[in-house]
mmCIF file of C-alpha atoms in Angstrom:
data_model
loop_
_atom_site.group_PDB
_atom_site.id
_atom_site.type_symbol
_atom_site.label_atom_id
_atom_site.label_comp_id
_atom_site.label_asym_id
_atom_site.label_seq_id
_atom_site.Cartn_x
_atom_site.Cartn_y
_atom_site.Cartn_z
ATOM 1 C CA MET A 1 59.282 40.205 17.735
ATOM 2 C CA ARG A 2 57.879 38.373 20.765
ATOM 3 C CA VAL A 3 57.334 40.754 23.669
ATOM 4 C CA VAL A 4 55.815 40.946 27.127
ATOM 5 C CA ILE A 5 54.245 44.217 28.315
ATOM 6 C CA ILE A 6 54.632 45.200 31.978
ATOM 7 C CA GLY A 7 52.619 48.276 32.926
ATOM 8 C CA GLN A 8 49.165 49.687 33.445
ATOM 9 C CA GLN A 9 46.485 52.134 32.345
ATOM 10 C CA ASP A 10 46.472 54.291 29.208
ATOM 11 C CA PHE A 11 50.202 54.469 28.516
ATOM 12 C CA GLY A 12 50.521 50.711 28.860
ATOM 13 C CA LYS A 13 47.536 50.293 26.543
ATOM 14 C CA GLY A 14 49.087 52.680 24.031
ATOM 15 C CA VAL A 15 52.289 50.647 23.991
ATOM 16 C CA LEU A 16 50.334 47.396 23.670
ATOM 17 C CA ASP A 17 48.343 48.794 20.734
ATOM 18 C CA ALA A 18 51.545 49.979 19.038
ATOM 19 C CA PHE A 19 53.204 46.559 19.134
ATOM 20 C CA LEU A 20 50.036 44.736 18.124
ATOM 21 C CA GLY A 21 49.418 47.235 15.332
ATOM 22 C CA ARG A 22 52.636 46.358 13.578
ATOM 23 C CA GLY A 23 52.247 42.619 13.950
ATOM 24 C CA ASP A 24 54.458 41.802 16.925
ATOM 25 C CA GLU A 25 53.450 38.885 19.135
ATOM 26 C CA VAL A 26 52.519 39.922 22.671
ATOM 27 C CA LEU A 27 52.908 36.793 24.790
ATOM 28 C CA GLY A 28 51.438 38.256 27.954
ATOM 29 C CA VAL A 29 50.723 41.365 29.992
ATOM 30 C CA PHE A 30 51.792 41.920 33.604
ATOM 31 C CA CYS A 31 49.860 44.614 35.457
ATOM 32 C CA ALA A 32 49.293 45.470 39.100
ATOM 33 C CA PRO A 33 46.216 44.142 40.902
ATOM 34 C CA GLU A 34 43.360 46.643 40.860
ATOM 35 C CA LYS A 35 41.876 47.995 44.046
ATOM 36 C CA GLU A 36 38.148 47.668 44.542
ATOM 37 C CA GLY A 37 36.248 50.764 43.474
ATOM 38 C CA THR A 38 39.054 52.180 41.308
ATOM 39 C CA LYS A 39 39.065 52.746 37.562
ATOM 40 C CA ALA A 40 39.435 49.542 35.555
ATOM 41 C CA ASP A 41 42.929 49.128 34.144
ATOM 42 C CA SER A 42 42.686 49.965 30.436
ATOM 43 C CA LEU A 43 45.809 47.890 29.698
ATOM 44 C CA ARG A 44 44.227 44.819 31.260
ATOM 45 C CA LEU A 45 40.988 45.351 29.357
ATOM 46 C CA ALA A 46 42.808 45.804 26.045
ATOM 47 C CA ALA A 47 44.855 42.657 26.608
ATOM 48 C CA GLN A 48 41.773 40.617 27.429
ATOM 49 C CA ASN A 49 39.953 42.005 24.387
ATOM 50 C CA ASN A 50 42.854 40.724 22.270
ATOM 51 C CA SER A 51 42.898 37.313 24.012
ATOM 52 C CA ILE A 52 46.319 38.016 25.545
ATOM 53 C CA PRO A 53 47.037 36.350 28.916
ATOM 54 C CA VAL A 54 47.006 38.814 31.826
ATOM 55 C CA TYR A 55 49.038 38.289 35.004
ATOM 56 C CA GLN A 56 48.294 40.388 38.084
ATOM 57 C CA PHE A 57 50.765 39.425 40.787
ATOM 58 C CA ALA A 58 50.860 41.254 44.102
ATOM 59 C CA SER A 59 54.633 41.477 43.639
ATOM 60 C CA LEU A 60 56.910 41.026 40.648
ATOM 61 C CA LYS A 61 59.501 39.774 43.132
ATOM 62 C CA SER A 62 57.445 36.633 43.729
ATOM 63 C CA GLU A 63 58.616 33.242 42.515
ATOM 64 C CA GLU A 64 55.334 32.886 40.634
ATOM 65 C CA ALA A 65 56.004 36.065 38.619
ATOM 66 C CA THR A 66 59.553 34.942 37.843
ATOM 67 C CA MET A 67 58.452 31.472 36.754
ATOM 68 C CA THR A 68 55.741 32.966 34.526
ATOM 69 C CA MET A 69 58.261 35.209 32.767
ATOM 70 C CA ARG A 70 60.606 32.241 32.298
ATOM 71 C CA ARG A 71 57.813 30.168 30.828
ATOM 72 C CA LEU A 72 56.898 32.918 28.351
ATOM 73 C CA TYR A 73 60.561 33.688 27.534
ATOM 74 C CA PRO A 74 59.980 36.690 25.242
ATOM 75 C CA ASP A 75 62.549 38.380 23.074
ATOM 76 C CA LEU A 76 62.081 41.604 25.023
ATOM 77 C CA GLY A 77 60.320 42.910 28.119
ATOM 78 C CA ILE A 78 58.573 46.290 27.742
ATOM 79 C CA MET A 79 57.953 48.282 30.950
ATOM 80 C CA ALA A 80 55.303 50.922 30.242
ATOM 81 C CA TYR A 81 54.178 52.937 33.285
ATOM 82 C CA VAL A 82 55.121 50.437 35.985
ATOM 83 C CA VAL A 83 54.193 51.038 39.628
ATOM 84 C CA GLN A 84 55.600 47.763 40.972
ATOM 85 C CA PHE A 85 59.299 47.137 41.558
ATOM 86 C CA ALA A 86 60.661 44.742 38.951
ATOM 87 C CA PRO A 87 63.801 43.016 40.316
ATOM 88 C CA PRO A 88 66.864 42.226 38.183
ATOM 89 C CA ASP A 89 66.163 38.481 38.185
ATOM 90 C CA PHE A 90 62.764 39.248 36.600
ATOM 91 C CA VAL A 91 63.747 41.841 33.976
ATOM 92 C CA SER A 92 66.830 39.871 32.856
ATOM 93 C CA ILE A 93 64.824 36.814 31.762
ATOM 94 C CA PRO A 94 63.830 37.966 28.228
ATOM 95 C CA GLN A 95 66.398 37.063 25.577
ATOM 96 C CA TYR A 96 67.313 40.727 24.951
ATOM 97 C CA GLY A 97 66.475 41.952 28.437
ATOM 98 C CA THR A 98 63.924 44.642 29.304
ATOM 99 C CA ILE A 99 63.445 48.340 28.554
ATOM 100 C CA GLN A 100 61.580 50.950 30.597
ATOM 101 C CA TYR A 101 60.009 54.361 29.926
ATOM 102 C CA HIS A 102 60.492 57.316 32.271
ATOM 103 C CA PRO A 103 59.036 60.799 31.579
ATOM 104 C CA SER A 104 62.124 62.899 32.256
ATOM 105 C CA LEU A 105 65.608 63.420 30.872
ATOM 106 C CA LEU A 106 67.415 61.056 33.203
ATOM 107 C CA PRO A 107 69.356 61.345 35.408
ATOM 108 C CA LYS A 108 67.347 64.507 36.163
ATOM 109 C CA HIS A 109 63.989 64.124 37.925
ATOM 110 C CA ARG A 110 64.216 60.513 38.972
ATOM 111 C CA GLY A 111 61.166 59.445 40.914
ATOM 112 C CA PRO A 112 57.412 58.931 40.590
ATOM 113 C CA SER A 113 56.214 62.517 39.894
ATOM 114 C CA SER A 114 58.809 63.701 37.401
ATOM 115 C CA ILE A 115 56.374 65.566 35.127
ATOM 116 C CA ASN A 116 54.892 67.479 38.058
ATOM 117 C CA TRP A 117 58.242 68.579 39.442
ATOM 118 C CA ALA A 118 59.665 69.683 36.096
ATOM 119 C CA ILE A 119 56.813 72.208 35.776
ATOM 120 C CA ILE A 120 56.768 73.193 39.461
ATOM 121 C CA ASN A 121 60.512 73.869 39.358
ATOM 122 C CA GLY A 122 60.069 76.141 36.347
ATOM 123 C CA ASP A 123 62.013 73.999 33.865
ATOM 124 C CA LYS A 124 61.749 75.135 30.252
ATOM 125 C CA GLU A 125 62.456 71.666 28.914
ATOM 126 C CA THR A 126 61.857 68.068 29.865
ATOM 127 C CA GLY A 127 61.535 64.879 27.846
ATOM 128 C CA PHE A 128 61.617 61.148 28.316
ATOM 129 C CA THR A 129 64.126 58.345 28.558
ATOM 130 C CA ILE A 130 64.056 54.721 27.466
ATOM 131 C CA PHE A 131 66.523 52.849 29.663
ATOM 132 C CA ARG A 132 67.472 49.498 31.132
ATOM 133 C CA PRO A 133 65.841 48.889 34.531
ATOM 134 C CA THR A 134 68.179 47.973 37.396
ATOM 135 C CA ASP A 135 67.716 47.525 41.142
ATOM 136 C CA GLY A 136 68.142 51.312 41.569
ATOM 137 C CA LEU A 137 65.239 53.684 40.940
ATOM 138 C CA ASP A 138 65.493 55.061 37.374
ATOM 139 C CA GLU A 139 69.268 54.508 37.405
ATOM 140 C CA GLY A 140 69.880 52.134 34.486
ATOM 141 C CA PRO A 141 71.809 52.711 31.240
ATOM 142 C CA ILE A 142 70.117 55.030 28.731
ATOM 143 C CA ILE A 143 69.154 53.698 25.315
ATOM 144 C CA LEU A 144 67.164 56.597 23.892
ATOM 145 C CA GLN A 145 66.113 60.099 24.936
ATOM 146 C CA GLN A 146 63.952 62.808 23.427
ATOM 147 C CA HIS A 147 63.710 66.453 24.505
ATOM 148 C CA VAL A 148 60.332 68.196 24.828
ATOM 149 C CA ALA A 149 59.813 71.927 25.419
ATOM 150 C CA ILE A 150 57.635 72.998 28.349
ATOM 151 C CA GLY A 151 55.411 75.850 27.179
ATOM 152 C CA ASP A 152 54.592 78.801 29.427
ATOM 153 C CA HIS A 153 50.996 77.596 29.717
ATOM 154 C CA ASP A 154 51.603 73.832 29.809
ATOM 155 C CA THR A 155 50.083 71.756 32.569
ATOM 156 C CA VAL A 156 50.924 68.188 33.531
ATOM 157 C CA GLY A 157 47.923 67.109 31.485
ATOM 158 C CA SER A 158 48.780 69.017 28.313
ATOM 159 C CA LEU A 159 52.470 68.126 28.440
ATOM 160 C CA TYR A 160 51.767 64.444 28.975
ATOM 161 C CA PHE A 161 48.909 63.850 26.570
ATOM 162 C CA ASN A 162 50.165 66.141 23.780
ATOM 163 C CA ALA A 163 53.832 65.123 23.851
ATOM 164 C CA LEU A 164 55.252 62.735 26.447
ATOM 165 C CA PHE A 165 52.569 60.077 25.937
ATOM 166 C CA PRO A 166 52.411 59.796 22.110
ATOM 167 C CA LEU A 167 56.112 60.407 21.542
ATOM 168 C CA GLY A 168 56.959 57.971 24.325
ATOM 169 C CA VAL A 169 54.865 55.185 22.817
ATOM 170 C CA ALA A 170 56.623 55.614 19.471
ATOM 171 C CA ALA A 171 60.013 55.678 21.198
ATOM 172 C CA MET A 172 59.331 52.380 22.968
ATOM 173 C CA VAL A 173 58.855 50.721 19.588
ATOM 174 C CA GLU A 174 61.951 52.446 18.193
ATOM 175 C CA ALA A 175 64.095 51.346 21.141
ATOM 176 C CA ALA A 176 62.822 47.775 20.852
ATOM 177 C CA ASP A 177 63.853 47.694 17.191
ATOM 178 C CA LEU A 178 67.299 49.102 17.960
ATOM 179 C CA ILE A 179 67.903 46.375 20.533
ATOM 180 C CA PHE A 180 66.446 43.545 18.473
ATOM 181 C CA GLU A 181 68.596 44.559 15.500
ATOM 182 C CA GLY A 182 71.739 45.076 17.592
ATOM 183 C CA ARG A 183 72.014 48.781 16.705
ATOM 184 C CA HIS A 184 71.550 50.306 20.149
ATOM 185 C CA LYS A 185 74.045 51.924 22.512
ATOM 186 C CA GLU A 186 73.763 51.983 26.303
ATOM 187 C CA VAL A 187 74.993 55.128 28.047
ATOM 188 C CA ILE A 188 75.698 55.028 31.784
ATOM 189 C CA GLN A 189 73.917 57.794 33.689
ATOM 190 C CA ASP A 190 76.069 60.553 35.186
ATOM 191 C CA GLU A 191 75.405 60.387 38.929
ATOM 192 C CA GLY A 192 76.854 63.869 39.325
ATOM 193 C CA GLU A 193 73.884 65.230 37.364
ATOM 194 C CA ALA A 194 71.252 63.118 39.116
ATOM 195 C CA SER A 195 68.266 64.519 41.003
ATOM 196 C CA TYR A 196 65.371 62.807 42.739
ATOM 197 C CA GLU A 197 61.965 64.017 43.900
ATOM 198 C CA GLY A 198 59.316 62.010 45.699
ATOM 199 C CA TRP A 199 55.579 61.950 45.091
ATOM 200 C CA CYS A 200 53.771 65.216 44.423
ATOM 201 C CA ARG A 201 50.798 64.709 46.705
ATOM 202 C CA THR A 202 48.287 66.775 48.655
ATOM 203 C CA MET A 203 50.821 68.125 51.145
ATOM 204 C CA GLU A 204 53.160 69.319 48.389
ATOM 205 C CA ALA A 205 50.253 70.862 46.455
ATOM 206 C CA ARG A 206 49.151 73.302 49.166
ATOM 207 C CA ILE A 207 49.303 76.949 48.077
ATOM 208 C CA ASN A 208 51.144 79.455 50.258
ATOM 209 C CA TRP A 209 49.973 82.860 49.061
ATOM 210 C CA TYR A 210 53.092 84.474 50.551
ATOM 211 C CA SER A 211 55.111 82.762 47.804
ATOM 212 C CA HIS A 212 55.939 84.692 44.644
ATOM 213 C CA VAL A 213 53.310 84.618 41.924
ATOM 214 C CA ASP A 214 55.783 82.998 39.485
ATOM 215 C CA TYR A 215 56.197 80.013 41.797
ATOM 216 C CA LEU A 216 52.463 79.750 42.480
ATOM 217 C CA TYR A 217 51.684 79.760 38.767
ATOM 218 C CA ASN A 218 54.148 76.913 38.224
ATOM 219 C CA LEU A 219 52.786 75.018 41.231
ATOM 220 C CA ILE A 220 49.203 75.209 39.990
ATOM 221 C CA ARG A 221 50.193 74.098 36.465
ATOM 222 C CA GLY A 222 52.395 71.362 37.896
ATOM 223 C CA CYS A 223 49.493 69.957 39.918
ATOM 224 C CA ASN A 224 46.920 70.114 37.103
ATOM 225 C CA PRO A 225 45.066 67.773 36.833
ATOM 226 C CA ALA A 226 46.519 65.862 39.806
ATOM 227 C CA PRO A 227 46.927 66.201 42.696
ATOM 228 C CA GLY A 228 45.363 69.663 42.276
ATOM 229 C CA ALA A 229 46.953 72.713 43.942
ATOM 230 C CA TRP A 230 44.731 73.833 46.795
ATOM 231 C CA THR A 231 43.953 76.570 49.273
ATOM 232 C CA LEU A 232 41.252 77.292 51.847
ATOM 233 C CA LEU A 233 38.296 79.649 51.696
ATOM 234 C CA GLY A 234 37.123 79.695 55.271
ATOM 235 C CA ASP A 235 37.375 76.035 56.224
ATOM 236 C CA LYS A 236 36.583 74.717 52.728
ATOM 237 C CA LYS A 237 39.237 73.264 50.450
ATOM 238 C CA ILE A 238 39.447 74.894 47.011
ATOM 239 C CA GLN A 239 41.538 73.384 44.202
ATOM 240 C CA LEU A 240 42.731 75.688 41.418
ATOM 241 C CA PHE A 241 43.261 74.431 37.864
ATOM 242 C CA ASP A 242 43.098 76.862 34.934
ATOM 243 C CA VAL A 243 44.847 80.110 35.877
ATOM 244 C CA LYS A 244 46.900 82.983 34.510
ATOM 245 C CA LYS A 245 49.403 85.184 36.303
ATOM 246 C CA GLN A 246 50.037 88.921 36.414
ATOM 247 C CA VAL A 247 53.515 89.915 37.564
ATOM 248 C CA PHE A 248 54.598 93.416 38.626
ATOM 249 C CA ARG A 249 58.143 94.697 39.024
ATOM 250 C CA THR A 250 57.458 96.420 42.333
ATOM 251 C CA PHE A 251 55.476 95.154 45.295
ATOM 252 C CA GLY A 252 53.909 98.599 45.620
ATOM 253 C CA ALA A 253 52.065 98.065 42.354
ATOM 254 C CA VAL A 254 50.209 95.086 43.830
ATOM 255 C CA HIS A 255 46.996 95.869 45.693
ATOM 256 C CA GLY A 256 45.261 93.907 48.410
ATOM 257 C CA ARG A 257 46.342 91.658 51.241
ATOM 258 C CA ILE A 258 48.128 88.396 50.549
ATOM 259 C CA GLY A 259 45.497 85.807 49.572
ATOM 260 C CA GLU A 260 42.767 88.419 49.099
ATOM 261 C CA ILE A 261 40.299 88.253 46.221
ATOM 262 C CA THR A 262 40.903 91.714 44.810
ATOM 263 C CA GLU A 263 38.925 91.625 41.583
ATOM 264 C CA VAL A 264 35.826 89.670 40.546
ATOM 265 C CA GLY A 265 34.979 89.691 36.844
ATOM 266 C CA PRO A 266 32.489 87.954 34.548
ATOM 267 C CA VAL A 267 34.734 84.947 33.758
ATOM 268 C CA SER A 268 37.464 85.037 36.407
ATOM 269 C CA PHE A 269 38.647 86.441 39.699
ATOM 270 C CA LYS A 270 42.072 87.548 40.935
ATOM 271 C CA ILE A 271 43.923 86.622 44.113
ATOM 272 C CA THR A 272 46.829 88.671 45.464
ATOM 273 C CA ALA A 273 50.190 86.984 46.008
ATOM 274 C CA GLN A 274 53.749 88.231 46.353
ATOM 275 C CA GLY A 275 54.634 90.177 43.238
ATOM 276 C CA GLY A 276 51.289 90.025 41.460
ATOM 277 C CA TYR A 277 48.012 88.197 41.013
ATOM 278 C CA ILE A 278 46.764 84.732 40.159
ATOM 279 C CA GLU A 279 43.715 84.967 37.896
ATOM 280 C CA VAL A 280 41.453 81.927 38.277
ATOM 281 C CA PHE A 281 39.292 80.508 35.470
ATOM 282 C CA LYS A 282 38.547 76.929 36.576
ATOM 283 C CA LEU A 283 38.524 75.420 40.045
ATOM 284 C CA LYS A 284 36.883 72.891 42.326
ATOM 285 C CA HIS A 285 35.142 73.371 45.655
ATOM 286 C CA GLU A 286 35.522 70.419 48.023
ATOM 287 C CA GLU A 287 31.756 69.886 47.874
ATOM 288 C CA GLY A 288 31.506 69.661 44.093
ATOM 289 C CA LYS A 289 33.138 69.072 40.736
ATOM 290 C CA LYS A 290 35.351 71.266 38.561
ATOM 291 C CA ILE A 291 33.507 74.414 37.512
ATOM 292 C CA THR A 292 34.239 77.713 35.803
ATOM 293 C CA ALA A 293 35.102 80.762 37.853
ATOM 294 C CA ASN A 294 31.791 82.306 36.775
ATOM 295 C CA GLU A 295 29.856 79.362 38.230
ATOM 296 C CA PHE A 296 31.951 79.479 41.395
ATOM 297 C CA ILE A 297 31.346 83.205 41.867
ATOM 298 C CA LYS A 298 27.575 82.787 41.541
ATOM 299 C CA THR A 299 27.261 79.576 43.555
ATOM 300 C CA TYR A 300 29.336 80.681 46.530
ATOM 301 C CA ALA A 301 28.617 84.450 46.435
ATOM 302 C CA ILE A 302 32.260 85.355 45.912
ATOM 303 C CA GLN A 303 33.055 89.009 46.576
ATOM 304 C CA GLU A 304 36.113 91.213 46.580
ATOM 305 C CA GLY A 305 37.742 91.293 50.000
ATOM 306 C CA MET A 306 37.337 87.587 50.735
ATOM 307 C CA VAL A 307 40.635 85.931 51.649
ATOM 308 C CA MET A 308 42.092 82.579 50.645
ATOM 309 C CA ASN A 309 44.075 81.085 53.516
ATOM 310 C CA SER A 310 47.511 79.527 53.111
#
């Protein structure tokens, strides 16, 4: 099979490695231009290490991008973690069209932060979809889906790297084979079941300690590792990462003011919220790197009675 990879970073590299590993011919790689001072694109590096042409157009809507795809004329286009809009006249050029990966069970959780929102919303299950890209965001016909359970302690990082990433790479290859062999079906998405969420960014990641502890626990997990759920201690930004929750049936069983550090232990400390406590094990002060709660307690002289501000 002759393919072109459109994507970036580790997932794109994983897909590239999978197709190369089984002997497919990768004619070229399209990836977004890299900003100065940012992490080098691992997909670009892998392509260059394998002597595969790399194309970094400012826009895939450009005539230059379209002409390049026409010149390559692959059997199939493979969109693996794409941040640029790929128009229909670009993705329709390959002989068998193009397929795209999205880390949710479409049509639910369309949008750029689907893994984050599935956890934040308290979903017990998510998954991924391989579909045909169209001019609508994540709206194309579905070729393949796989369900993945969200564990009670899963974070964005654990869910992605332990399940959605490796299973998704394998599914891209499977979907490509189904199409190439003419064995695939395309299922139109049910718009009545569709949902969309925008980016999960700093504003969305702010902790309001007056929220219920169940929601806060999901928010912190759904922002770990990025963008990092945060609060304020004085005027300093504190991001929380590894946490547990303690939930009580009655509000009277919960001690301390909302946002108050009510217990400081050898490896953690507890913060009061509605309905219980958030127990913190790993966090980041705005002036440093991620550290354990023990290090944080010693470094910043954390004591019971201090209050985190919403």
